[in-house]
CSV table of C-alpha atoms and ligand atoms in Angstrom, one decimal:
chain,number,residue,atom,x,y,z
A,1088,MET,CA,87.3,32.6,-22.4
A,1089,PRO,CA,86.7,34.3,-19.0
A,1090,GLY,CA,88.6,32.2,-16.4
A,1091,GLY,CA,89.4,29.7,-19.2
A,1092,VAL,CA,86.1,27.9,-18.6
A,1093,SER,CA,82.5,27.8,-19.9
A,1094,SER,CA,81.1,27.6,-16.4
A,1095,PRO,CA,82.7,29.1,-13.2
A,1096,VAL,CA,82.7,26.1,-10.9
A,1097,ARG,CA,84.9,24.2,-13.3
A,1098,ALA,CA,87.7,26.6,-12.8
A,1099,PHE,CA,88.8,25.1,-9.4
A,1100,LYS,CA,88.8,28.6,-7.9
A,1101,SER,CA,87.6,27.4,-4.5
A,1102,VAL,CA,89.9,24.3,-4.3
A,1103,GLY,CA,93.0,25.9,-5.9
A,1104,GLY,CA,95.3,24.6,-8.6
A,1105,GLU,CA,94.6,24.2,-12.3
A,1106,PRO,CA,91.5,22.5,-13.5
A,1107,ILE,CA,91.7,19.1,-15.2
A,1108,VAL,CA,91.2,19.4,-19.0
A,1109,PHE,CA,89.1,16.4,-20.0
A,1110,ASP,CA,89.9,14.5,-23.3
A,1111,ARG,CA,87.2,11.8,-23.1
A,1112,VAL,CA,84.8,10.0,-20.7
A,1113,LYS,CA,83.4,6.4,-20.5
A,1114,GLY,CA,81.4,4.7,-17.8
A,1115,PRO,CA,82.7,5.9,-14.4
A,1116,TYR,CA,85.9,7.3,-15.8
A,1117,ALA,CA,87.3,10.5,-17.3
A,1118,TRP,CA,90.7,10.8,-19.0
A,1119,ASP,CA,92.6,14.1,-19.1
A,1120,VAL,CA,94.6,15.3,-22.2
A,1121,ASP,CA,97.7,13.8,-20.7
A,1122,GLY,CA,96.1,10.3,-20.5
A,1123,ASN,CA,95.6,10.2,-16.7
A,1124,ARG,CA,92.4,8.3,-15.7
A,1125,PHE,CA,90.1,9.5,-12.9
A,1126,ILE,CA,87.2,7.8,-11.3
A,1127,ASP,CA,84.6,10.5,-11.7
A,1128,TYR,CA,82.0,11.5,-9.0
A,1129,VAL,CA,80.8,14.7,-10.8
A,1130,GLY,CA,79.3,12.8,-13.8
A,1131,THR,CA,79.0,16.1,-15.7
A,1132,TRP,CA,77.1,17.5,-12.7
A,1133,GLY,CA,74.3,14.8,-12.9
A,1134,PRO,CA,73.5,13.7,-16.4
A,1135,ALA,CA,75.9,10.7,-16.5
A,1136,ILE,CA,73.8,8.6,-14.1
A,1137,CYS,CA,74.0,5.5,-16.4
A,1138,GLY,CA,77.7,6.1,-16.8
A,1139,HIS,CA,79.4,8.4,-19.3
A,1140,ALA,CA,78.9,7.6,-23.0
A,1141,HIS,CA,76.7,4.6,-22.4
A,1142,PRO,CA,76.9,2.4,-25.5
A,1143,GLU,CA,73.1,2.2,-26.0
A,1144,VAL,CA,72.9,6.0,-25.8
A,1145,ILE,CA,75.7,6.4,-28.3
A,1146,THR,CA,74.1,3.9,-30.7
A,1147,ALA,CA,70.7,5.6,-30.4
A,1148,LEU,CA,72.4,9.0,-31.1
A,1149,ASN,CA,74.3,7.7,-34.1
A,1150,GLU,CA,71.0,6.5,-35.6
A,1151,ALA,CA,69.3,9.8,-34.8
A,1152,LEU,CA,72.2,11.8,-36.4
A,1153,GLU,CA,71.4,10.2,-39.8
A,1154,LYS,CA,68.0,11.9,-39.6
A,1155,GLY,CA,69.4,15.4,-38.8
A,1156,THR,CA,70.3,17.3,-35.7
A,1157,SER,CA,67.6,19.9,-35.3
A,1158,PHE,CA,64.1,20.3,-36.9
A,1159,GLY,CA,62.6,23.4,-35.4
A,1160,ALA,CA,59.3,21.6,-35.9
A,1161,PRO,CA,57.2,19.2,-33.8
A,1162,CYS,CA,58.6,15.7,-33.8
A,1163,GLN,CA,57.6,12.3,-32.4
A,1164,LEU,CA,60.7,12.1,-30.1
A,1165,GLU,CA,59.6,15.1,-28.0
A,1166,ASN,CA,56.2,13.6,-27.5
A,1167,LYS,CA,57.7,10.2,-26.5
A,1168,LEU,CA,60.0,11.8,-23.9
A,1169,ALA,CA,57.1,14.0,-22.7
A,1170,GLU,CA,55.0,10.8,-22.2
A,1171,MET,CA,57.8,9.2,-20.2
A,1172,VAL,CA,58.2,12.2,-18.0
A,1173,ILE,CA,54.5,12.5,-17.4
A,1174,GLU,CA,54.2,8.8,-16.6
A,1175,ALA,CA,57.2,9.0,-14.2
A,1176,VAL,CA,56.8,12.2,-12.2
A,1177,PRO,CA,53.7,12.4,-9.9
A,1178,SER,CA,53.1,16.2,-10.3
A,1179,VAL,CA,53.6,16.4,-14.1
A,1180,GLU,CA,50.5,16.3,-16.2
A,1181,MET,CA,51.9,18.5,-19.0
A,1182,VAL,CA,55.6,19.4,-19.7
A,1183,ARG,CA,57.5,21.8,-21.8
A,1184,PHE,CA,61.1,21.2,-22.9
A,1185,VAL,CA,63.8,23.9,-22.9
A,1186,ASN,CA,67.6,23.7,-23.2
A,1187,SER,CA,68.9,24.1,-19.6
A,1188,GLY,CA,67.9,24.0,-16.0
A,1189,THR,CA,68.3,27.8,-15.9
A,1190,GLU,CA,65.8,28.2,-18.7
A,1191,ALA,CA,63.4,25.8,-16.9
A,1192,CYS,CA,63.6,27.7,-13.7
A,1193,MET,CA,63.2,31.1,-15.4
A,1194,ALA,CA,60.1,29.9,-17.2
A,1195,VAL,CA,58.6,28.3,-14.1
A,1196,LEU,CA,59.0,31.5,-12.1
A,1197,ARG,CA,57.2,33.4,-14.9
A,1198,LEU,CA,54.5,30.8,-14.9
A,1199,MET,CA,54.1,31.0,-11.1
A,1200,ARG,CA,53.6,34.7,-11.4
A,1201,ALA,CA,51.3,34.4,-14.4
A,1202,PHE,CA,49.1,31.8,-12.8
A,1203,THR,CA,48.8,33.6,-9.4
A,1204,GLY,CA,49.0,37.2,-10.5
A,1205,ARG,CA,51.5,37.7,-7.6
A,1206,ASP,CA,55.1,38.9,-8.0
A,1207,LYS,CA,57.0,37.7,-5.0
A,1208,VAL,CA,58.8,34.3,-4.7
A,1209,ILE,CA,60.4,32.5,-1.8
A,1210,LYS,CA,63.7,30.7,-2.3
A,1211,PHE,CA,66.1,29.2,0.3
A,1212,GLU,CA,69.7,30.3,1.1
A,1213,GLY,CA,72.1,28.0,-0.6
A,1214,CYS,CA,69.7,26.7,-3.2
A,1215,TYR,CA,70.7,27.3,-6.8
A,1216,HIS,CA,68.1,27.6,-9.5
A,1217,GLY,CA,70.4,28.6,-12.4
A,1218,HIS,CA,71.8,32.0,-13.2
A,1219,ALA,CA,68.7,34.0,-14.1
A,1220,ASP,CA,68.7,37.4,-12.4
A,1221,MET,CA,65.9,36.9,-9.9
A,1222,PHE,CA,67.5,33.8,-8.5
A,1223,LEU,CA,70.9,35.2,-7.8
A,1224,VAL,CA,70.1,36.0,-4.2
A,1225,LYS,CA,72.0,33.9,-1.6
A,1226,ALA,CA,72.3,31.2,-4.3
A,1227,GLY,CA,74.4,28.1,-4.0
A,1228,SER,CA,76.8,26.2,-6.3
A,1229,GLY,CA,79.3,28.4,-8.1
A,1230,VAL,CA,77.8,31.6,-6.7
A,1231,ALA,CA,78.5,30.4,-3.2
A,1232,THR,CA,81.8,29.0,-4.2
A,1233,LEU,CA,82.9,32.3,-5.6
A,1234,GLY,CA,81.3,34.2,-2.7
A,1235,LEU,CA,78.9,36.1,-5.0
A,1236,PRO,CA,75.7,36.1,-3.0
A,1237,ASP,CA,74.4,38.9,-5.2
A,1238,SER,CA,76.1,39.1,-8.6
A,1239,PRO,CA,76.8,42.6,-10.1
A,1240,GLY,CA,74.6,43.4,-13.0
A,1241,VAL,CA,71.4,42.3,-11.2
A,1242,PRO,CA,69.2,45.4,-10.6
A,1243,ARG,CA,67.8,45.7,-7.1
A,1244,SER,CA,64.4,46.0,-8.7
A,1245,THR,CA,64.8,42.5,-10.1
A,1246,THR,CA,65.6,40.8,-6.8
A,1247,ALA,CA,63.2,43.0,-4.7
A,1248,ASN,CA,60.6,40.3,-5.2
A,1249,THR,CA,62.9,37.4,-4.2
A,1250,LEU,CA,62.5,36.6,-0.5
A,1251,THR,CA,64.8,34.1,1.1
A,1252,ALA,CA,64.7,31.9,4.2
A,1253,PRO,CA,67.1,29.4,5.7
A,1254,TYR,CA,66.6,25.8,4.5
A,1255,ASN,CA,64.7,23.5,6.9
A,1256,ASP,CA,63.2,26.6,8.6
A,1257,LEU,CA,59.4,26.4,8.4
A,1258,GLU,CA,58.9,29.2,10.9
A,1259,ALA,CA,60.8,31.6,8.7
A,1260,VAL,CA,58.6,30.8,5.7
A,1261,LYS,CA,55.5,31.2,7.9
A,1262,GLU,CA,56.7,34.7,8.8
A,1263,LEU,CA,57.4,35.7,5.2
A,1264,PHE,CA,53.8,34.7,4.3
A,1265,ALA,CA,52.5,36.7,7.2
A,1266,GLU,CA,54.6,39.8,6.2
A,1267,ASN,CA,53.5,39.5,2.6
A,1268,PRO,CA,49.9,38.6,2.5
A,1269,ASP,CA,48.5,37.7,-0.9
A,1270,ALA,CA,51.8,38.8,-2.6
A,1271,ILE,CA,53.8,35.5,-2.8
A,1272,SER,CA,53.3,33.5,-6.0
A,1273,GLY,CA,55.0,30.5,-4.5
A,1274,VAL,CA,58.0,28.7,-2.9
A,1275,ILE,CA,60.7,27.1,-5.0
A,1276,LEU,CA,63.3,24.8,-3.6
A,1277,GLU,CA,65.7,21.9,-4.2
A,1278,PRO,CA,63.8,19.1,-2.3
A,1279,VAL,CA,67.3,17.7,-1.6
A,1280,VAL,CA,69.9,20.4,-1.7
A,1281,GLY,CA,72.9,19.6,-4.0
A,1282,ASN,CA,74.2,23.2,-4.4
A,1283,ALA,CA,75.4,23.9,-0.9
A,1284,GLY,CA,77.0,20.6,-0.5
A,1285,PHE,CA,74.4,17.9,0.4
A,1286,ILE,CA,71.5,18.9,2.7
A,1287,THR,CA,68.5,16.7,3.2
A,1288,PRO,CA,65.1,18.0,4.2
A,1289,GLU,CA,64.3,17.4,7.9
A,1290,PRO,CA,61.2,15.3,8.6
A,1291,GLY,CA,58.1,17.4,8.1
A,1292,PHE,CA,59.8,20.2,6.2
A,1293,LEU,CA,58.5,19.4,2.7
A,1294,GLU,CA,55.1,18.4,4.1
A,1295,GLY,CA,55.0,21.7,6.0
A,1296,LEU,CA,55.8,23.7,2.8
A,1297,ARG,CA,53.0,21.9,1.0
A,1298,GLU,CA,50.5,23.0,3.7
A,1299,LEU,CA,51.8,26.5,4.0
A,1300,THR,CA,51.7,27.2,0.2
A,1301,SER,CA,48.2,25.6,-0.1
A,1302,GLU,CA,46.9,27.7,2.9
A,1303,ASN,CA,48.2,30.9,1.3
A,1304,GLY,CA,47.0,30.3,-2.2
A,1305,ALA,CA,50.6,30.0,-3.4
A,1306,LEU,CA,52.3,27.3,-5.5
A,1307,LEU,CA,54.9,24.8,-4.3
A,1308,VAL,CA,57.6,24.2,-6.9
A,1309,PHE,CA,60.3,21.5,-6.7
A,1310,ASP,CA,63.5,22.3,-8.6
A,1311,GLU,CA,64.4,18.7,-9.5
A,1312,VAL,CA,67.0,19.6,-12.1
A,1313,MET,CA,69.5,17.7,-10.0
A,1314,THR,CA,67.3,15.3,-8.1
A,1315,GLY,CA,64.9,14.3,-10.9
A,1316,PHE,CA,65.3,10.7,-12.0
A,1317,ARG,CA,68.3,10.5,-9.5
A,1318,ILE,CA,66.6,10.3,-6.1
A,1319,SER,CA,64.2,7.9,-7.6
A,1320,TYR,CA,62.6,7.3,-11.1
A,1321,GLY,CA,59.9,9.7,-10.0
A,1322,GLY,CA,62.4,12.2,-8.4
A,1323,ALA,CA,62.5,13.4,-4.8
A,1324,GLN,CA,58.7,14.1,-4.8
A,1325,SER,CA,58.0,10.5,-5.4
A,1326,ARG,CA,60.5,9.3,-2.8
A,1327,PHE,CA,59.3,11.7,-0.1
A,1328,GLY,CA,55.6,11.5,-1.1
A,1329,VAL,CA,55.1,15.3,-1.4
A,1330,THR,CA,53.5,16.5,-4.6
A,1331,PRO,CA,54.4,20.0,-5.8
A,1332,ASP,CA,52.3,22.1,-8.2
A,1333,LEU,CA,55.2,22.5,-10.6
A,1334,THR,CA,58.5,20.8,-11.2
A,1335,THR,CA,61.7,21.8,-13.1
A,1336,MET,CA,64.0,19.1,-14.5
A,1337,GLY,CA,67.2,18.9,-16.5
A,1338,LYS,CA,70.5,17.0,-16.6
A,1339,VAL,CA,69.4,13.3,-16.5
A,1340,ILE,CA,66.5,13.8,-18.9
A,1341,GLY,CA,68.9,15.0,-21.5
A,1342,GLY,CA,71.2,12.0,-21.1
A,1343,GLY,CA,74.2,14.3,-21.5
A,1344,LEU,CA,72.8,16.6,-24.2
A,1345,PRO,CA,71.3,20.1,-23.4
A,1346,VAL,CA,67.8,19.6,-22.0
A,1347,GLY,CA,65.7,21.3,-19.4
A,1348,ALA,CA,62.0,21.0,-18.7
A,1349,TYR,CA,59.2,22.4,-16.6
A,1350,GLY,CA,55.9,20.7,-16.0
A,1351,GLY,CA,53.0,20.3,-13.5
A,1352,ARG,CA,49.3,20.6,-13.1
A,1353,ALA,CA,47.5,20.8,-16.5
A,1354,GLU,CA,45.5,23.8,-15.4
A,1355,ILE,CA,48.7,25.7,-14.7
A,1356,MET,CA,50.6,24.5,-17.8
A,1357,ALA,CA,47.7,25.4,-20.0
A,1358,MET,CA,48.8,29.1,-19.5
A,1359,VAL,CA,52.0,28.4,-21.5
A,1360,ALA,CA,52.0,29.8,-25.1
A,1361,PRO,CA,50.6,28.9,-27.5
A,1362,ALA,CA,48.0,27.2,-25.4
A,1363,GLY,CA,47.8,30.2,-23.2
A,1364,PRO,CA,49.3,33.8,-22.9
A,1365,MET,CA,52.5,33.1,-20.9
A,1366,TYR,CA,55.3,33.4,-23.5
A,1367,GLN,CA,58.4,31.1,-23.5
A,1368,ALA,CA,60.2,29.8,-26.6
A,1369,GLY,CA,63.5,28.2,-27.8
A,1370,THR,CA,65.1,27.4,-31.1
A,1371,LEU,CA,66.6,24.1,-30.0
A,1372,SER,CA,63.9,23.0,-27.6
A,1373,GLY,CA,62.8,19.4,-28.2
A,1374,ASN,CA,65.6,18.8,-30.7
A,1375,PRO,CA,65.8,15.2,-31.9
A,1376,LEU,CA,69.3,14.5,-30.6
A,1377,ALA,CA,68.7,15.6,-27.0
A,1378,MET,CA,65.3,13.9,-27.0
A,1379,THR,CA,66.9,10.7,-28.2
A,1380,ALA,CA,69.6,10.7,-25.5
A,1381,GLY,CA,66.9,11.5,-22.9
A,1382,ILE,CA,64.6,8.7,-24.0
A,1383,LYS,CA,67.3,6.1,-24.0
A,1384,THR,CA,68.6,7.2,-20.6
A,1385,LEU,CA,65.2,7.0,-19.0
A,1386,GLU,CA,64.6,3.6,-20.6
A,1387,LEU,CA,67.9,2.4,-19.0
A,1388,LEU,CA,66.9,3.8,-15.6
A,1389,LYS,CA,63.4,2.3,-15.7
A,1390,GLN,CA,64.9,-1.2,-15.7
A,1391,GLU,CA,64.3,-3.4,-12.6
A,1392,GLY,CA,66.8,-3.0,-9.8
A,1393,THR,CA,68.3,0.3,-11.0
A,1394,TYR,CA,67.7,2.4,-7.9
A,1395,GLU,CA,68.4,-0.4,-5.5
A,1396,ARG,CA,71.8,-0.8,-7.2
A,1397,LEU,CA,72.5,3.0,-7.0
A,1398,GLU,CA,71.4,3.1,-3.4
A,1399,ALA,CA,73.7,0.3,-2.4
A,1400,THR,CA,76.7,1.6,-4.3
A,1401,THR,CA,76.4,5.1,-2.8
A,1402,GLN,CA,75.7,4.0,0.7
A,1403,ARG,CA,78.8,1.8,0.7
A,1404,LEU,CA,80.8,4.8,-0.6
A,1405,ILE,CA,79.6,7.4,2.0
A,1406,SER,CA,79.8,5.0,4.9
A,1407,GLY,CA,83.4,4.1,3.9
A,1408,ILE,CA,84.3,7.8,3.6
A,1409,ILE,CA,82.9,8.5,7.1
A,1410,THR,CA,84.7,5.5,8.6
A,1411,SER,CA,88.0,6.5,7.1
A,1412,ALA,CA,87.7,10.1,8.3
A,1413,ASN,CA,86.8,8.8,11.8
A,1414,GLU,CA,89.8,6.5,11.8
A,1415,SER,CA,92.1,9.5,11.1
A,1416,GLY,CA,90.3,11.6,13.7
A,1417,ILE,CA,89.0,14.1,11.1
A,1418,PRO,CA,85.6,15.6,11.9
A,1419,ILE,CA,83.1,14.6,9.2
A,1420,SER,CA,79.3,14.7,8.6
A,1421,GLY,CA,77.9,13.1,5.5
A,1422,SER,CA,75.0,11.2,4.0
A,1423,SER,CA,73.5,9.9,0.8
A,1424,ILE,CA,70.1,9.4,-0.9
A,1425,SER,CA,70.1,7.1,-3.9
A,1426,ALA,CA,72.8,8.2,-6.3
A,1427,MET,CA,73.6,11.5,-4.6
A,1428,PHE,CA,75.9,11.9,-1.6
A,1429,GLY,CA,77.9,14.6,0.2
A,1430,PHE,CA,79.9,15.3,3.2
A,1431,TYR,CA,81.2,18.2,5.2
A,1432,LEU,CA,84.4,18.3,7.2
A,1433,CYS,CA,82.8,19.3,10.5
A,1434,ASP,CA,81.3,17.7,13.6
A,1435,GLY,CA,77.5,18.1,13.6
A,1436,PRO,CA,75.0,17.5,10.9
A,1437,VAL,CA,74.5,20.5,8.5
A,1438,ARG,CA,70.9,21.7,8.3
A,1439,ASN,CA,71.3,24.9,6.2
A,1440,PHE,CA,73.6,27.1,4.2
A,1441,GLU,CA,74.9,29.1,7.2
A,1442,GLU,CA,76.1,25.8,8.8
A,1443,ALA,CA,77.5,24.6,5.5
A,1444,LYS,CA,79.6,27.8,5.2
A,1445,ALA,CA,81.0,27.3,8.7
A,1446,THR,CA,82.6,23.9,7.8
A,1447,ASP,CA,86.3,23.5,7.0
A,1448,THR,CA,86.4,24.4,3.3
A,1449,GLU,CA,90.2,24.9,3.6
A,1450,LEU,CA,90.7,21.3,4.6
A,1451,PHE,CA,88.2,20.2,1.9
A,1452,SER,CA,90.5,21.9,-0.7
A,1453,LYS,CA,93.5,19.9,0.6
A,1454,LEU,CA,91.5,16.7,0.5
A,1455,HIS,CA,90.3,17.5,-3.1
A,1456,ARG,CA,93.9,18.0,-4.3
A,1457,SER,CA,95.1,14.8,-2.5
A,1458,MET,CA,92.3,12.8,-4.0
A,1459,LEU,CA,92.9,14.2,-7.5
A,1460,GLU,CA,96.6,13.0,-7.2
A,1461,LYS,CA,95.2,9.6,-6.4
A,1462,GLY,CA,93.0,9.5,-9.5
A,1463,ILE,CA,89.7,10.4,-7.9
A,1464,TYR,CA,87.7,13.3,-9.4
A,1465,LEU,CA,85.4,15.0,-6.7
A,1466,ALA,CA,83.4,18.1,-7.3
A,1467,PRO,CA,85.9,21.1,-7.0
A,1468,SER,CA,83.9,22.8,-4.3
A,1469,ALA,CA,82.6,22.0,-0.8
A,1470,PHE,CA,79.3,23.4,-1.9
A,1471,GLU,CA,78.5,20.7,-4.4
A,1472,ALA,CA,77.0,17.2,-4.1
A,1473,GLY,CA,78.7,14.0,-5.3
A,1474,PHE,CA,77.1,11.7,-8.0
A,1475,THR,CA,77.5,8.0,-8.5
A,1476,SER,CA,76.3,6.0,-11.5
A,1477,LEU,CA,75.3,2.5,-12.6
A,1478,ALA,CA,78.8,2.2,-14.1
A,1479,HIS,CA,80.6,2.6,-10.7
A,1480,SER,CA,81.7,-1.0,-9.9
A,1481,ASP,CA,82.6,-2.5,-6.5
A,1482,ASP,CA,86.3,-2.3,-7.5
A,1483,ASP,CA,85.8,1.5,-8.3
A,1484,ILE,CA,84.3,2.0,-4.9
A,1485,ASP,CA,87.1,0.0,-3.2
A,1486,ALA,CA,89.8,2.0,-5.0
A,1487,THR,CA,88.0,5.3,-4.1
A,1488,LEU,CA,87.7,4.3,-0.4
A,1489,LYS,CA,91.4,3.4,-0.3
A,1490,ALA,CA,92.3,6.8,-1.7
A,1491,PHE,CA,90.1,8.5,0.9
A,1492,ARG,CA,91.7,6.4,3.7
A,1493,ASP,CA,95.2,7.4,2.5
A,1494,SER,CA,94.3,11.1,2.0
A,1495,PHE,CA,92.6,11.4,5.4
A,1496,ALA,CA,95.7,9.7,7.0
A,1497,GLU,CA,98.0,12.2,5.2
A,1498,LEU,CA,95.8,15.2,6.2
A,1499,SER,CA,95.6,14.2,9.8
B,2292,KE4,P1,71.8,24.6,-15.8
B,2292,KE4,O1,71.4,25.9,-16.3
B,2292,KE4,O2,73.3,24.6,-15.3
B,2292,KE4,O3,71.5,23.4,-16.8
B,2292,KE4,O4,70.9,24.3,-14.5
B,2292,KE4,C1,70.8,25.2,-13.5
B,2292,KE4,C2,70.4,24.4,-12.2
B,2292,KE4,C3,69.1,24.6,-11.7
B,2292,KE4,N1,68.7,23.9,-10.6
B,2292,KE4,C4,69.5,23.1,-10.0
B,2292,KE4,C5,69.0,22.4,-8.7
B,2292,KE4,C6,70.8,22.9,-10.4
B,2292,KE4,O5,71.6,22.0,-9.7
B,2292,KE4,C7,71.3,23.5,-11.5
B,2292,KE4,C8,72.7,23.4,-12.1
B,2292,KE4,N2,73.6,22.7,-11.2
B,2292,KE4,C9,75.0,23.1,-11.3
B,2292,KE4,C10,75.8,22.1,-10.4
B,2292,KE4,N3,75.7,22.5,-9.0
B,2292,KE4,C11,75.5,23.1,-12.7
B,2292,KE4,C12,77.1,23.1,-12.8
B,2292,KE4,C13,77.6,24.4,-13.3
B,2292,KE4,O6,77.0,25.5,-13.0
B,2292,KE4,O7,78.6,24.4,-14.1
């Protein structure tokens, strides 16, 4: 397998050393094939928000297995998950399930263009919307980690319609609209950036994008593949009170099985085949196992006190990390929202991708290795966010903070 992995960021290229080969996961833990246990803050990149292999999800899957693994036909389960998503996410009146976040973002871009009749799209530097050709322009996540702002194999003609702006820079977006009148189908962004490290929207940024897109007859699209059901049960749009026209989702709504989704205003979604002319399809879309895992996961998340618990756990973690870096005189800037956190080894706050790239990624690599040796599994890149779960106990957080204290002391 190229690089020995099924997805580049897992290869540890940017932090060095050999990747850990997982044997099993449970709750907040992962064990490697040698039996070493790690407290896991990647959570399979987001889906494990209730903890890995939650007993109720496993039980529900075992029951579903008896009825078959894939139907290729309508089933009640996809309707139930659709109802739960529609009920939870403010912008979603209709939803289509696919099998990954990449597929969801590919489809939503086609829908943006179909609905507006315009070809151009604005994305932000450092945001990652999956690996479809038209998004591989100054993308984040593994693309940034591997320094592939524009991957080979992507024709210039494909990305000619992809315009980029720095995150948190409304003026730059305003200029793009002025330079491309009536040509921009919409703006797509991560409402909280988790693919350039962890960058939060500055006050007024999301609201400003809502106004700018509406004024220009363009669509506002939130890529909530990572933030959906993590920043709150209604996603980042619910927490920040800004309603996009379309939303992409993934990760958590699959509960650890392959699911992506896109949804939004009914008048737009009505264009999607077979209701309308915009074609998109998928053999395994809406399959009963993935729907089952998603339904059970959302039922668990909907319970009283979930997000208060996630907020408290994560705030204690990030403030402890910052305190221990300060005690060792290591420059750090970090923050968290609900069950998502991140930090950079630098002085000031990081507002965009350029500033993220200027941070001490070399020191991050040393920290990553040191933490791994102490049994703490952080994302193997400075350009990823961290994820907590309902399974991370106070003892897990205490053990993690001790490891950070010791690692920062060694590094200083
Ligand atoms: P997938 O195709 O990997 O399911 O989703 C793509 C995607 C789209 N949008 C956002 C905001 C995302 O975060 C992602 C995927 N996230 C990365 C983690 N940074 C997946 C990890 C990987 O590539 O292995």
